[in-house]
Amino acid sequence: MFSYCTDPSQLEGLTWLSCYLTTGKHAGLYVSVFTVLLLLAVTAPTALVFGFAGASAARSRIAPLRWLGKSYTAIVRGVPDIAFFLFFVIALDQGFEWLRHQVKCPDWTDPIRQGNDFVVCDAAKLPLSTAPQWIHESYAFVLAVLTFAIVFGAFAANVLYGGMRAVPRAQLETAEAYGMTPRQTFWRILVPQMWIYALPGLSNLWMVLIKATPLLFLLGIEDIVYWARELGGTKNAKFTDYPHGDWRIWYFLFLLVFYLAFTRVSEIVLERLTVRLSRGQATAAGEKLRKEVQA
Amino acid sequence: MKKLILGTAALALTAGMAFADTVRMGTEGAYAPWNFVNDAGEIDGFERELGDELCKRAGLTCEWVKNDWDSIIPNLVSGNYDTIIAGMSITDERDEVIDFTQPYTPPDPSAYVALSADVDLEGGVVTAQANTIQAAFIAEKGWTLVEFATPEETVAAVRNGEADAVLADKSFLDTVVGDGLVMLERMEAIGGGVGMGLRESDGELRGKFDAAIQSMKDDGSLNELIAKWEVSSQW
């Protein structure tokens, strides 16, 4: 990185550290921080969509839709996250490849399952084995987002379902009295008011999601915990210009600070969101806000 | 005529694409000197150099992929990469699930590293990386075994007293001795040499790599690489 970094063994103190912290390997750590943040930024809204769809389905008047919504939350919430991550992602990936295989290689005669092997034609590989590594990594990332969204969507569905049921019945009755259709009642009265009841549960989920990101490594994505372990491990002078002992404790300390800071920021944001959503609500917090405005 | 030329060109192009095979090489990247991540963040080591040379000789384009040791076989079998080149010893147990090329390093004894030379292995706690021949060996002996997911953690466990000794490939332990850690005299003859792992259905690719390894054995370049990285005894 810096011109003086050519022979780190001659350097000391901060100069050495500035070289050490800017190696290509450390860039991996910094990139992974963004990977984690990006994952959260994409997964949270996606999971919310899954949750909203699940909750809406679960309270639908159409029976098969209701069964679908209820079994989604029941099954996904019941399976341990790790089992889900290990099994589901491989199954999902193979499912995609199987579908592509059926479309792209109809003439293929060999069996797809050969003993332990899962063999599809080259054109059906996802991504193609000729694709550059970054496409493979993006694909793995998309699979990760999808898996996280399905898992956390199931929990969110239950939270939102509860939120929908917590909206005072009088509100919906009034809407009906005004002649609103069930659809209008749902979108104009129920949905805007349910968030305040769902927020405590959703904020819990968000916190759990932040802490669940190290599961990424199970999906073959190099997250910050992987890099912290890799960078912190003992480094022999034979294989690196920056030999050091077991420094994992310092890297994990960095992770601790990172996660604590991140959850603290989340708490502050969620706090503000609660105040904002309480406005005009028939809850104790909403009542308090009304009094403050009057005073 | 124009259509014909275009058609031929398209055919030639697609055929060309089919020939320009990319072989994805899966490795762990945490087992110096065999394979590790260097300062630049790239995979480096004996197997990196060996793999690149083998691909050159076999006329293949190779791409390196890092994968956790624990899931390295399942991900090969489900097609996320095409080979395992990660210091994997050829064993009957693994051979049932995947296929191996001929070994590129001869079978070498495994060694122990401990804090002192007079450690009691039978009565003590011995550590090894999970899913390795060493772990299987200790389990078979009936000694107390503690497994870890990465080689680094097994050595750390000996340093902080969680385990009395670590059993691993001698070439790996050579890189960690010193600074309080000593290698025991006792060695264990386990394993059948290290080879590349491939899917059982990939006979053609295996043939290519087999031939490339043979040619490197014949012209002595494999021995040179082994000597350079000090991974094992020579052929």
Short mmCIF file of C-alpha atoms in Angstrom, two decimals:
data_model
loop_
_atom_site.label_atom_id
_atom_site.label_comp_id
_atom_site.label_asym_id
_atom_site.label_seq_id
_atom_site.Cartn_x
_atom_site.Cartn_y
_atom_site.Cartn_z
CA MET A 1 0.00 0.00 0.00
CA PHE A 2 2.50 2.65 1.16
CA SER A 3 5.93 2.98 -0.45
CA TYR A 4 7.76 2.36 2.84
CA CYS A 5 6.08 -1.03 3.24
CA THR A 6 8.52 -2.98 1.06
CA ASP A 7 10.38 -4.47 4.01
CA PRO A 8 8.09 -4.56 7.05
CA SER A 9 10.65 -6.39 9.22
CA GLN A 10 12.61 -3.10 9.43
CA LEU A 11 9.60 -1.12 10.56
CA GLU A 12 8.31 -0.52 14.04
CA GLY A 13 5.34 0.85 15.92
CA LEU A 14 2.73 2.79 14.05
CA THR A 15 4.49 2.63 10.68
CA TRP A 16 4.53 -1.16 10.92
CA LEU A 17 0.89 -1.15 11.95
CA SER A 18 -0.10 1.10 9.06
CA CYS A 19 1.51 -1.36 6.66
CA TYR A 20 0.06 -4.38 8.46
CA LEU A 21 -3.48 -3.03 8.44
CA THR A 22 -3.38 -2.21 4.72
CA THR A 23 -2.34 -5.61 3.36
CA GLY A 24 -4.51 -7.23 0.72
CA LYS A 25 -5.58 -9.73 3.33
CA HIS A 26 -6.90 -7.02 5.62
CA ALA A 27 -8.80 -5.60 2.68
CA GLY A 28 -10.70 -8.91 2.83
CA LEU A 29 -11.76 -8.05 6.38
CA TYR A 30 -12.86 -4.54 5.43
CA VAL A 31 -14.82 -5.81 2.45
CA SER A 32 -16.51 -8.39 4.65
CA VAL A 33 -17.73 -5.62 6.99
CA PHE A 34 -19.56 -4.15 4.01
CA THR A 35 -20.79 -7.60 3.02
CA VAL A 36 -22.40 -7.97 6.42
CA LEU A 37 -23.92 -4.48 6.32
CA LEU A 38 -25.19 -5.06 2.80
CA LEU A 39 -26.66 -8.39 3.81
CA LEU A 40 -28.55 -6.71 6.65
CA ALA A 41 -29.69 -3.86 4.44
CA VAL A 42 -31.09 -6.24 1.85
CA THR A 43 -32.30 -9.01 4.12
CA ALA A 44 -34.31 -6.89 6.55
CA PRO A 45 -36.76 -5.49 3.97
CA THR A 46 -36.94 -8.83 2.15
CA ALA A 47 -37.70 -10.66 5.37
CA LEU A 48 -40.33 -8.05 6.15
CA VAL A 49 -41.96 -8.70 2.78
CA PHE A 50 -41.92 -12.44 3.45
CA GLY A 51 -43.33 -11.80 6.90
CA PHE A 52 -46.02 -9.49 5.62
CA ALA A 53 -47.05 -11.99 2.97
CA GLY A 54 -47.03 -14.79 5.54
CA ALA A 55 -49.09 -12.82 8.05
CA SER A 56 -51.58 -11.66 5.42
CA ALA A 57 -51.93 -15.22 4.18
CA ALA A 58 -52.37 -16.55 7.71
CA ARG A 59 -55.40 -14.29 8.30
CA SER A 60 -56.83 -14.71 4.82
CA ARG A 61 -60.43 -15.78 4.36
CA ILE A 62 -59.37 -18.24 1.66
CA ALA A 63 -58.61 -21.52 3.41
CA PRO A 64 -55.69 -22.86 1.28
CA LEU A 65 -53.94 -19.49 1.53
CA ARG A 66 -54.46 -19.52 5.28
CA TRP A 67 -53.00 -23.03 5.54
CA LEU A 68 -50.01 -21.95 3.47
CA GLY A 69 -49.32 -18.94 5.69
CA LYS A 70 -49.72 -20.93 8.90
CA SER A 71 -47.62 -23.88 7.80
CA TYR A 72 -44.86 -21.54 6.58
CA THR A 73 -44.49 -19.95 10.02
CA ALA A 74 -44.93 -23.24 11.84
CA ILE A 75 -42.38 -25.22 9.81
CA VAL A 76 -39.66 -22.61 9.42
CA ARG A 77 -39.87 -21.46 13.02
CA GLY A 78 -39.62 -25.04 14.20
CA VAL A 79 -36.45 -26.01 12.31
CA PRO A 80 -33.10 -25.05 13.90
CA ASP A 81 -31.39 -22.23 11.98
CA ILE A 82 -28.18 -24.18 11.41
CA ALA A 83 -29.99 -27.22 10.04
CA PHE A 84 -32.01 -24.94 7.82
CA PHE A 85 -28.90 -23.18 6.56
CA LEU A 86 -27.01 -26.37 5.83
CA PHE A 87 -29.84 -28.28 4.24
CA PHE A 88 -31.97 -25.66 2.61
CA VAL A 89 -29.27 -23.79 0.72
CA ILE A 90 -27.87 -26.92 -0.89
CA ALA A 91 -31.39 -28.08 -1.71
CA LEU A 92 -32.32 -24.67 -3.13
CA ASP A 93 -29.19 -24.54 -5.27
CA GLN A 94 -29.74 -28.06 -6.57
CA GLY A 95 -33.40 -27.30 -7.17
CA PHE A 96 -32.51 -24.32 -9.37
CA GLU A 97 -29.95 -26.37 -11.27
CA TRP A 98 -32.38 -29.23 -11.74
CA LEU A 99 -34.97 -26.87 -13.23
CA ARG A 100 -32.43 -25.33 -15.60
CA HIS A 101 -31.25 -28.80 -16.51
CA GLN A 102 -34.77 -29.83 -17.52
CA VAL A 103 -35.10 -26.78 -19.75
CA LYS A 104 -31.62 -26.54 -21.24
CA CYS A 105 -30.60 -30.14 -21.68
CA PRO A 106 -33.66 -32.20 -22.61
CA ASP A 107 -31.46 -34.69 -24.49
CA TRP A 108 -29.41 -35.61 -21.45
CA THR A 109 -29.71 -39.33 -20.71
CA ASP A 110 -27.38 -39.86 -17.76
CA PRO A 111 -28.98 -39.85 -14.33
CA ILE A 112 -28.65 -36.62 -12.34
CA ARG A 113 -27.92 -38.46 -9.13
CA GLN A 114 -24.93 -40.71 -9.62
CA GLY A 115 -24.19 -42.21 -6.24
CA ASN A 116 -23.30 -39.23 -4.08
CA ASP A 117 -22.81 -36.92 -7.03
CA PHE A 118 -25.25 -34.36 -8.25
CA VAL A 119 -24.51 -34.06 -11.96
CA VAL A 120 -26.28 -31.67 -14.31
CA CYS A 121 -25.14 -30.66 -17.78
CA ASP A 122 -22.60 -27.82 -17.96
CA ALA A 123 -25.11 -25.37 -19.37
CA ALA A 124 -27.39 -25.86 -16.38
CA LYS A 125 -24.75 -25.10 -13.77
CA LEU A 126 -25.62 -22.09 -11.69
CA PRO A 127 -23.55 -20.03 -12.03
CA LEU A 128 -21.76 -21.48 -15.05
CA SER A 129 -18.43 -22.97 -14.05
CA THR A 130 -16.79 -20.64 -16.57
CA ALA A 131 -18.20 -17.59 -14.78
CA PRO A 132 -15.69 -15.48 -12.91
CA GLN A 133 -15.37 -15.90 -9.16
CA TRP A 134 -17.25 -12.71 -8.30
CA ILE A 135 -20.38 -14.07 -9.97
CA HIS A 136 -20.12 -17.21 -7.87
CA GLU A 137 -19.77 -15.04 -4.79
CA SER A 138 -22.73 -12.86 -5.72
CA TYR A 139 -24.82 -15.95 -6.35
CA ALA A 140 -23.89 -17.33 -2.94
CA PHE A 141 -24.80 -13.95 -1.48
CA VAL A 142 -28.22 -13.98 -3.12
CA LEU A 143 -28.83 -17.50 -1.80
CA ALA A 144 -27.81 -16.27 1.64
CA VAL A 145 -30.20 -13.32 1.49
CA LEU A 146 -33.01 -15.59 0.38
CA THR A 147 -32.35 -18.10 3.14
CA PHE A 148 -32.07 -15.42 5.82
CA ALA A 149 -35.24 -13.78 4.48
CA ILE A 150 -37.20 -17.03 4.61
CA VAL A 151 -36.05 -17.84 8.15
CA PHE A 152 -36.54 -14.38 9.58
CA GLY A 153 -39.65 -13.83 7.46
CA ALA A 154 -41.32 -16.68 9.32
CA PHE A 155 -40.65 -15.04 12.66
CA ALA A 156 -41.67 -11.65 11.29
CA ALA A 157 -44.89 -13.19 9.96
CA ASN A 158 -45.86 -14.26 13.45
CA VAL A 159 -44.99 -10.86 14.90
CA LEU A 160 -46.98 -9.03 12.22
CA TYR A 161 -49.86 -11.45 12.66
CA GLY A 162 -49.92 -10.49 16.32
CA GLY A 163 -49.65 -6.82 15.41
CA MET A 164 -52.61 -7.10 13.06
CA ARG A 165 -54.73 -8.72 15.74
CA ALA A 166 -53.76 -6.07 18.28
CA VAL A 167 -55.25 -3.18 16.31
CA PRO A 168 -58.42 -2.26 18.29
CA ARG A 169 -61.53 -3.88 16.85
CA ALA A 170 -63.33 -0.55 17.16
CA GLN A 171 -61.07 0.92 14.49
CA LEU A 172 -62.03 -1.76 11.98
CA GLU A 173 -65.69 -1.51 12.94
CA THR A 174 -65.62 2.21 12.25
CA ALA A 175 -64.07 1.55 8.86
CA GLU A 176 -66.83 -0.92 8.07
CA ALA A 177 -69.42 1.59 9.24
CA TYR A 178 -67.99 4.08 6.76
CA GLY A 179 -68.64 1.52 4.07
CA MET A 180 -65.05 0.51 3.36
CA THR A 181 -64.51 -2.82 1.66
CA PRO A 182 -62.40 -5.45 3.52
CA ARG A 183 -59.51 -4.61 1.19
CA GLN A 184 -59.75 -0.91 1.96
CA THR A 185 -60.06 -1.61 5.66
CA PHE A 186 -56.95 -3.75 5.50
CA TRP A 187 -54.74 -1.30 3.63
CA ARG A 188 -56.02 1.99 5.03
CA ILE A 189 -56.84 1.17 8.64
CA LEU A 190 -55.20 -2.06 9.72
CA VAL A 191 -51.77 -1.89 8.07
CA PRO A 192 -50.87 1.69 9.06
CA GLN A 193 -51.80 1.02 12.68
CA MET A 194 -50.33 -2.43 13.20
CA TRP A 195 -46.66 -1.35 13.14
CA ILE A 196 -46.61 0.09 16.62
CA TYR A 197 -47.81 -3.24 18.02
CA ALA A 198 -45.37 -5.21 15.88
CA LEU A 199 -42.37 -3.00 16.51
CA PRO A 200 -41.11 -4.53 19.80
CA GLY A 201 -41.13 -7.98 18.21
CA LEU A 202 -39.59 -6.73 14.99
CA SER A 203 -36.83 -4.90 16.83
CA ASN A 204 -36.01 -8.15 18.63
CA LEU A 205 -35.77 -9.88 15.28
CA TRP A 206 -33.49 -7.18 13.92
CA MET A 207 -31.13 -7.61 16.85
CA VAL A 208 -31.09 -11.38 16.40
CA LEU A 209 -30.49 -10.93 12.68
CA ILE A 210 -27.46 -8.72 13.33
CA LYS A 211 -25.98 -11.39 15.52
CA ALA A 212 -26.86 -14.21 13.12
CA THR A 213 -24.69 -12.86 10.31
CA PRO A 214 -21.70 -15.10 11.20
CA LEU A 215 -23.86 -17.96 9.89
CA LEU A 216 -22.84 -16.57 6.50
CA PHE A 217 -19.66 -18.59 6.66
CA LEU A 218 -21.73 -21.77 6.61
CA LEU A 219 -22.88 -20.61 3.19
CA GLY A 220 -19.36 -20.17 1.91
CA ILE A 221 -19.32 -16.40 2.26
CA GLU A 222 -16.30 -14.95 4.01
CA ASP A 223 -17.80 -12.85 6.76
CA ILE A 224 -16.02 -10.81 9.43
CA VAL A 225 -15.78 -13.69 11.89
CA TYR A 226 -14.00 -15.83 9.30
CA TRP A 227 -11.51 -13.06 8.55
CA ALA A 228 -10.97 -12.25 12.22
CA ARG A 229 -10.09 -15.88 12.86
CA GLU A 230 -7.91 -16.12 9.77
CA LEU A 231 -6.05 -12.84 10.36
CA GLY A 232 -5.69 -13.36 14.09
CA GLY A 233 -4.19 -16.84 13.81
CA THR A 234 -0.49 -17.38 14.44
CA LYS A 235 1.57 -16.29 11.45
CA ASN A 236 4.91 -17.89 10.74
CA ALA A 237 7.69 -15.70 9.34
CA LYS A 238 8.16 -18.21 6.53
CA PHE A 239 4.86 -17.41 4.90
CA THR A 240 4.26 -13.76 5.65
CA ASP A 241 6.07 -10.46 5.96
CA TYR A 242 4.11 -9.75 9.12
CA PRO A 243 4.75 -12.65 11.51
CA HIS A 244 2.87 -12.56 14.81
CA GLY A 245 1.55 -14.85 17.53
CA ASP A 246 -2.03 -15.70 18.31
CA TRP A 247 -3.75 -12.34 17.95
CA ARG A 248 -7.26 -13.65 17.69
CA ILE A 249 -8.26 -12.02 20.96
CA TRP A 250 -7.59 -8.56 19.49
CA TYR A 251 -9.56 -9.30 16.36
CA PHE A 252 -12.44 -10.72 18.35
CA LEU A 253 -12.31 -7.65 20.57
CA PHE A 254 -12.76 -5.60 17.42
CA LEU A 255 -15.77 -7.76 16.53
CA LEU A 256 -17.21 -7.24 20.00
CA VAL A 257 -16.92 -3.47 19.66
CA PHE A 258 -18.32 -3.59 16.13
CA TYR A 259 -21.39 -5.58 17.09
CA LEU A 260 -22.00 -3.62 20.29
CA ALA A 261 -21.74 -0.30 18.47
CA PHE A 262 -24.02 -1.55 15.76
CA THR A 263 -26.70 -2.76 18.15
CA ARG A 264 -26.46 0.52 20.07
CA VAL A 265 -27.08 2.53 16.90
CA SER A 266 -29.99 0.22 16.10
CA GLU A 267 -31.48 0.79 19.54
CA ILE A 268 -31.37 4.55 19.09
CA VAL A 269 -33.02 4.36 15.67
CA LEU A 270 -35.69 1.95 16.90
CA GLU A 271 -36.38 4.22 19.86
CA ARG A 272 -37.10 7.12 17.51
CA LEU A 273 -39.19 4.92 15.28
CA THR A 274 -41.32 3.91 18.25
CA VAL A 275 -42.01 7.56 19.08
CA ARG A 276 -42.87 8.31 15.47
CA LEU A 277 -45.24 5.36 15.14
CA SER A 278 -46.96 6.10 18.45
CA ARG A 279 -48.27 9.37 17.12
CA GLY A 280 -52.06 9.41 17.11
CA GLN A 281 -52.32 5.83 18.35
CA ALA A 282 -54.80 4.71 20.97
CA THR A 283 -51.95 3.48 23.17
CA ALA A 284 -50.40 4.80 26.36
CA ALA A 285 -47.43 6.15 24.40
CA GLY A 286 -49.75 7.80 21.90
CA GLU A 287 -51.77 9.34 24.71
CA LYS A 288 -48.59 10.76 26.22
CA LEU A 289 -47.64 12.36 22.92
CA ARG A 290 -51.09 13.94 22.65
CA LYS A 291 -50.74 15.45 26.11
CA GLU A 292 -47.31 16.86 25.28
CA VAL A 293 -48.71 18.57 22.20
CA GLN A 294 -51.60 20.05 24.20
CA ALA A 295 -49.33 21.28 26.99
CA MET B 1 -23.80 -17.97 -47.91
CA LYS B 2 -23.63 -15.21 -45.35
CA LYS B 3 -25.90 -17.21 -43.11
CA LEU B 4 -23.71 -20.24 -43.52
CA ILE B 5 -20.61 -18.31 -42.52
CA LEU B 6 -22.38 -16.82 -39.54
CA GLY B 7 -23.63 -20.24 -38.57
CA THR B 8 -20.17 -21.73 -38.76
CA ALA B 9 -18.76 -18.84 -36.78
CA ALA B 10 -21.39 -19.32 -34.10
CA LEU B 11 -20.68 -23.04 -34.01
CA ALA B 12 -16.95 -22.43 -33.77
CA LEU B 13 -17.52 -19.96 -30.96
CA THR B 14 -19.71 -22.28 -28.93
CA ALA B 15 -17.35 -25.17 -29.54
CA GLY B 16 -14.50 -22.96 -28.42
CA MET B 17 -16.38 -22.15 -25.25
CA ALA B 18 -16.92 -25.80 -24.53
CA PHE B 19 -13.19 -26.41 -24.84
CA ALA B 20 -12.13 -23.52 -22.65
CA ASP B 21 -13.05 -25.48 -19.56
CA THR B 22 -12.72 -23.73 -16.27
CA VAL B 23 -11.86 -26.09 -13.48
CA ARG B 24 -12.67 -24.78 -10.03
CA MET B 25 -10.11 -25.86 -7.46
CA GLY B 26 -11.38 -26.08 -3.89
CA THR B 27 -8.95 -25.66 -1.02
CA GLU B 28 -9.01 -24.73 2.65
CA GLY B 29 -6.46 -21.92 2.78
CA ALA B 30 -5.51 -22.52 6.41
CA TYR B 31 -2.83 -25.21 6.29
CA ALA B 32 0.63 -23.81 5.67
CA PRO B 33 2.80 -24.81 3.89
CA TRP B 34 0.25 -26.79 1.85
CA ASN B 35 -2.24 -24.03 1.28
CA PHE B 36 -2.74 -20.71 3.01
CA VAL B 37 -3.81 -17.15 2.39
CA ASN B 38 -0.84 -14.85 1.81
CA ASP B 39 -0.47 -11.18 2.74
CA ALA B 40 -2.09 -10.13 -0.51
CA GLY B 41 -5.18 -12.15 0.39
CA GLU B 42 -4.55 -14.79 -2.30
CA ILE B 43 -4.27 -18.53 -1.94
CA ASP B 44 -0.62 -19.51 -1.82
CA GLY B 45 1.54 -22.47 -0.88
CA PHE B 46 2.68 -25.82 -2.22
CA GLU B 47 -0.71 -26.80 -3.58
CA ARG B 48 -1.31 -23.45 -5.23
CA GLU B 49 1.91 -23.79 -7.18
CA LEU B 50 1.33 -27.48 -7.86
CA GLY B 51 -2.26 -26.93 -8.96
CA ASP B 52 -1.37 -24.10 -11.32
CA GLU B 53 1.35 -26.24 -12.89
CA LEU B 54 -0.97 -29.25 -13.23
CA CYS B 55 -3.62 -27.10 -14.91
CA LYS B 56 -1.01 -25.72 -17.31
CA ARG B 57 0.12 -29.21 -18.25
CA ALA B 58 -3.43 -30.49 -18.62
CA GLY B 59 -4.38 -27.43 -20.69
CA LEU B 60 -7.08 -26.29 -18.27
CA THR B 61 -8.02 -22.88 -16.95
CA CYS B 62 -8.19 -23.06 -13.21
CA GLU B 63 -9.90 -20.88 -10.66
CA TRP B 64 -9.22 -21.10 -6.94
CA VAL B 65 -12.02 -21.35 -4.41
CA LYS B 66 -11.75 -21.30 -0.64
CA ASN B 67 -13.98 -23.61 1.36
CA ASP B 68 -14.30 -24.62 4.98
CA TRP B 69 -12.63 -28.00 5.68
CA ASP B 70 -15.74 -29.49 7.30
CA SER B 71 -17.92 -29.03 4.24
CA ILE B 72 -15.23 -29.48 1.62
CA ILE B 73 -16.44 -32.91 0.43
CA PRO B 74 -20.21 -32.13 0.37
CA ASN B 75 -19.57 -28.99 -1.69
CA LEU B 76 -17.47 -30.94 -4.18
CA VAL B 77 -20.13 -33.59 -4.55
CA SER B 78 -22.89 -31.05 -5.11
CA GLY B 79 -20.79 -29.38 -7.79
CA ASN B 80 -19.74 -26.04 -6.28
CA TYR B 81 -16.19 -26.73 -7.42
CA ASP B 82 -14.56 -29.54 -9.36
CA THR B 83 -11.53 -30.64 -7.35
CA ILE B 84 -10.29 -30.73 -3.79
CA ILE B 85 -6.62 -29.89 -3.51
CA ALA B 86 -6.22 -29.32 0.20
CA GLY B 87 -3.62 -31.68 1.65
CA MET B 88 -6.25 -34.40 1.75
CA SER B 89 -4.87 -37.85 2.51
CA ILE B 90 -6.23 -40.69 0.44
CA THR B 91 -8.26 -42.98 2.70
CA ASP B 92 -10.69 -45.80 2.00
CA GLU B 93 -13.41 -43.96 3.86
CA ARG B 94 -13.14 -40.88 1.65
CA ASP B 95 -12.65 -43.01 -1.44
CA GLU B 96 -16.17 -44.35 -1.00
CA VAL B 97 -17.61 -40.88 -1.45
CA ILE B 98 -15.20 -39.25 -3.91
CA ASP B 99 -12.38 -40.33 -6.21
CA PHE B 100 -8.71 -39.50 -5.86
CA THR B 101 -5.95 -38.94 -8.37
CA GLN B 102 -2.68 -40.74 -7.78
CA PRO B 103 -0.91 -39.26 -4.75
CA TYR B 104 1.31 -36.23 -5.35
CA THR B 105 3.14 -36.60 -2.05
CA PRO B 106 4.24 -39.93 -0.57
CA PRO B 107 2.67 -41.16 2.67
CA ASP B 108 4.43 -39.44 5.54
CA PRO B 109 4.19 -40.04 9.25
CA SER B 110 2.17 -37.68 11.38
CA ALA B 111 3.85 -36.00 14.32
CA TYR B 112 2.93 -34.72 17.76
CA VAL B 113 3.61 -31.30 19.17
CA ALA B 114 3.33 -30.56 22.89
CA LEU B 115 4.56 -28.09 25.48
CA SER B 116 7.07 -30.60 26.84
CA ALA B 117 8.73 -33.69 25.37
CA ASP B 118 7.63 -36.08 28.16
CA VAL B 119 3.88 -35.70 27.75
CA ASP B 120 1.69 -38.75 28.42
CA LEU B 121 -0.34 -39.31 25.25
CA GLU B 122 -2.39 -42.31 26.41
CA GLY B 123 -3.56 -40.69 29.61
CA GLY B 124 -3.74 -37.12 28.34
CA VAL B 125 -5.88 -35.17 25.95
CA VAL B 126 -4.83 -35.19 22.29
CA THR B 127 -6.26 -32.77 19.78
CA ALA B 128 -6.61 -32.96 15.99
CA GLN B 129 -8.55 -31.20 13.27
CA ALA B 130 -12.03 -32.65 12.78
CA ASN B 131 -12.55 -35.04 9.85
CA THR B 132 -8.88 -35.79 9.42
CA ILE B 133 -6.96 -39.07 9.41
CA GLN B 134 -5.29 -37.93 12.61
CA ALA B 135 -8.62 -37.49 14.41
CA ALA B 136 -9.72 -40.92 13.21
CA PHE B 137 -6.43 -42.40 14.42
CA ILE B 138 -6.76 -41.02 17.95
CA ALA B 139 -10.38 -42.07 18.16
CA GLU B 140 -9.39 -45.59 17.12
CA LYS B 141 -6.69 -45.72 19.77
CA GLY B 142 -9.31 -44.90 22.35
CA TRP B 143 -7.45 -41.87 23.70
CA THR B 144 -9.19 -38.71 24.78
CA LEU B 145 -9.70 -36.67 21.62
CA VAL B 146 -10.62 -33.01 21.27
CA GLU B 147 -11.44 -31.87 17.75
CA PHE B 148 -11.38 -28.39 16.26
CA ALA B 149 -12.59 -27.06 12.93
CA THR B 150 -9.30 -25.42 11.92
CA PRO B 151 -5.63 -26.45 12.32
CA GLU B 152 -4.91 -23.12 14.00
CA GLU B 153 -7.29 -23.89 16.84
CA THR B 154 -5.69 -27.28 17.54
CA VAL B 155 -2.31 -25.63 18.10
CA ALA B 156 -3.87 -22.88 20.21
CA ALA B 157 -5.50 -25.57 22.36
CA VAL B 158 -2.07 -27.04 23.15
CA ARG B 159 -0.65 -23.61 23.92
CA ASN B 160 -3.36 -22.72 26.40
CA GLY B 161 -3.36 -26.14 28.04
CA GLU B 162 -6.73 -27.33 26.83
CA ALA B 163 -5.00 -30.29 25.18
CA ASP B 164 -1.69 -31.95 26.00
CA ALA B 165 -0.57 -32.60 22.43
CA VAL B 166 -1.68 -32.08 18.85
CA LEU B 167 -1.39 -34.74 16.15
CA ALA B 168 -1.07 -33.47 12.57
CA ASP B 169 1.02 -33.69 9.42
CA LYS B 170 4.66 -33.17 10.28
CA SER B 171 5.15 -30.50 7.62
CA PHE B 172 2.38 -28.37 9.15
CA LEU B 173 3.69 -28.82 12.69
CA ASP B 174 7.19 -27.87 11.52
CA THR B 175 5.81 -24.39 10.94
CA VAL B 176 4.49 -24.03 14.49
CA VAL B 177 7.26 -25.51 16.70
CA GLY B 178 9.45 -23.20 18.71
CA ASP B 179 8.28 -20.57 21.16
CA GLY B 180 7.58 -23.20 23.83
CA LEU B 181 6.22 -25.92 21.57
CA VAL B 182 8.31 -29.03 20.92
CA MET B 183 7.85 -31.96 18.56
CA LEU B 184 7.78 -35.41 20.11
CA GLU B 185 10.06 -38.21 18.92
CA ARG B 186 7.10 -40.46 18.39
CA MET B 187 5.56 -40.51 14.91
CA GLU B 188 2.51 -42.32 13.59
CA ALA B 189 2.49 -43.93 10.15
CA ILE B 190 -1.03 -43.14 9.00
CA GLY B 191 -2.51 -42.10 5.69
CA GLY B 192 -1.82 -43.14 2.14
CA GLY B 193 -0.29 -40.08 0.55
CA VAL B 194 -2.03 -36.90 -0.49
CA GLY B 195 -4.02 -36.68 -3.70
CA MET B 196 -6.55 -34.50 -5.44
CA GLY B 197 -10.18 -35.31 -4.77
CA LEU B 198 -12.71 -35.39 -7.63
CA ARG B 199 -16.31 -36.41 -8.11
CA GLU B 200 -16.71 -40.10 -8.91
CA SER B 201 -18.55 -39.17 -12.08
CA ASP B 202 -15.65 -37.02 -13.31
CA GLY B 203 -13.43 -39.78 -14.67
CA GLU B 204 -12.20 -37.72 -17.61
CA LEU B 205 -10.94 -34.82 -15.49
CA ARG B 206 -9.32 -37.27 -13.12
CA GLY B 207 -7.47 -38.85 -16.05
CA LYS B 208 -6.12 -35.45 -17.10
CA PHE B 209 -4.83 -34.62 -13.64
CA ASP B 210 -3.43 -38.13 -13.20
CA ALA B 211 -1.42 -37.73 -16.39
CA ALA B 212 -0.23 -34.26 -15.35
CA ILE B 213 0.89 -35.53 -11.94
CA GLN B 214 2.70 -38.43 -13.61
CA SER B 215 4.53 -36.07 -15.95
CA MET B 216 5.60 -33.91 -13.01
CA LYS B 217 6.84 -37.01 -11.20
CA ASP B 218 8.74 -38.13 -14.26
CA ASP B 219 10.60 -34.91 -14.94
CA GLY B 220 11.42 -34.28 -11.29
CA SER B 221 9.56 -30.99 -11.05
CA LEU B 222 7.26 -32.42 -8.39
CA ASN B 223 10.24 -33.26 -6.18
CA GLU B 224 11.52 -29.72 -6.66
CA LEU B 225 8.21 -28.29 -5.48
CA ILE B 226 8.12 -30.64 -2.50
CA ALA B 227 11.63 -29.57 -1.56
CA LYS B 228 10.83 -25.90 -2.00
CA TRP B 229 7.82 -25.97 0.33
CA GLU B 230 9.11 -28.75 2.63
CA VAL B 231 5.75 -30.51 2.67
CA SER B 232 6.85 -34.14 2.72
CA SER B 233 9.51 -36.64 1.74
CA GLN B 234 10.32 -36.88 -1.96
CA TRP B 235 9.42 -39.50 -4.55
#
